Short mmCIF file of C-alpha atoms in Angstrom, two decimals:
data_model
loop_
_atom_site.label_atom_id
_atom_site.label_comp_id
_atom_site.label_asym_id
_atom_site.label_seq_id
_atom_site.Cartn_x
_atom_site.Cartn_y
_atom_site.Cartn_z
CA UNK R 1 91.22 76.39 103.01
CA UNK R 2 88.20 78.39 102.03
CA UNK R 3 87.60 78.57 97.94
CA UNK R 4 87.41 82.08 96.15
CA UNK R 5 83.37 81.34 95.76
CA UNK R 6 82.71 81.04 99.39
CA UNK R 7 85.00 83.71 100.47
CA UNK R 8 83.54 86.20 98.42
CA UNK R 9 80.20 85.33 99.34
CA UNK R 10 81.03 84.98 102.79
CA UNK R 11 82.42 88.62 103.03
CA UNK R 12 79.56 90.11 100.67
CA UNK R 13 76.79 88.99 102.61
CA UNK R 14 78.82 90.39 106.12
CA UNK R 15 78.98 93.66 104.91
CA UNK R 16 74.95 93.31 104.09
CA UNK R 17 75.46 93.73 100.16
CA UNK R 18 73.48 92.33 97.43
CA UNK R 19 75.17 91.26 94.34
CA UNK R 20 73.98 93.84 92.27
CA UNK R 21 74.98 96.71 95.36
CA UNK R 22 78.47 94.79 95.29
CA UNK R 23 79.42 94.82 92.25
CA UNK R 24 78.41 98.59 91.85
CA UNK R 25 80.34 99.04 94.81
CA UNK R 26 83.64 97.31 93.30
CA UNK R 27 83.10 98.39 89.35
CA UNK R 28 82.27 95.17 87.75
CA UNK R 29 79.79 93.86 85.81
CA UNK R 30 76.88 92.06 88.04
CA UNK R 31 77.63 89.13 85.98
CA UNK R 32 81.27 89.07 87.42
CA UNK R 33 79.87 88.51 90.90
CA UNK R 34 77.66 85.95 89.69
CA UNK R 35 80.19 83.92 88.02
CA UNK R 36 82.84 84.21 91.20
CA UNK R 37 80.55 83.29 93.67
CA UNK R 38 79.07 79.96 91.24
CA UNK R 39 82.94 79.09 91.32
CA UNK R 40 83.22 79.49 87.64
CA UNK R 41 86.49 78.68 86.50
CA UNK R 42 86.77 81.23 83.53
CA UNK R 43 87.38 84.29 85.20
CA UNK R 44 89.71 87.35 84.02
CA UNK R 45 91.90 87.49 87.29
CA UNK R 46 91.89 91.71 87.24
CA UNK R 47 88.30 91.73 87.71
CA UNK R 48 88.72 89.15 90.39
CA UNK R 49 91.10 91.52 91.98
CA UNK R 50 89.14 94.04 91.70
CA UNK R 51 86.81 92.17 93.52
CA UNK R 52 89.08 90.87 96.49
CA UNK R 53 90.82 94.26 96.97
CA UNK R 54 87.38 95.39 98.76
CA UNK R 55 88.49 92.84 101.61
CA UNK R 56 92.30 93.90 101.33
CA UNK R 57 92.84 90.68 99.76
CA UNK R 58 94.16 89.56 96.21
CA UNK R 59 94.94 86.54 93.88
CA UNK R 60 98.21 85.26 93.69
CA UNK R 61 100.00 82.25 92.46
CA UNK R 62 101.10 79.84 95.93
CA UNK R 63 103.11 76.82 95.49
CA UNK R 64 100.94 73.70 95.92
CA UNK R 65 103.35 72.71 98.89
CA UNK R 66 102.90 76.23 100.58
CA UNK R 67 98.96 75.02 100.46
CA UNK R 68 99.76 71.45 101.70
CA UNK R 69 102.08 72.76 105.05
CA UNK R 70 99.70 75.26 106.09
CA UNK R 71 96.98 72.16 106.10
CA UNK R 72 98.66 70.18 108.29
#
């Protein structure tokens, strides 16, 4: 499973943004970007959403055996 910090990179750098045109593009604060894609683990999970919802994705809780089936 890919991590939030890879995934957002990952799908910034497809659509051919910088940071700073990313986060202009999605309404957050440069440093926002910064922090999600260095896997920073104090995050405000709105701005993260507001983040993901560029990619039609969000953050939501998923039970830890959810995870582990969909591994195997």
């Amino acid at each position: 499973m890919k991590g939030l910090a890879s995934f957002v990179k990952e799908k910034r750098k497809l659509a051919g943004l910088t940071q700073e045109e990313f986060a202009e593009h999605t309404g957050v604060a440069l440093t926002v970007i910064r922090k999600i894609e260095q896997g920073k683990d104090t995050l405000n999970m709105s701005s993260v959403n507001q983040v993901l919802f560029m990619f039609g994705s969000i953050l939501a809780p998923v039970s830890k055996r959810e995870i582990e089936t969909q591994a195997t």
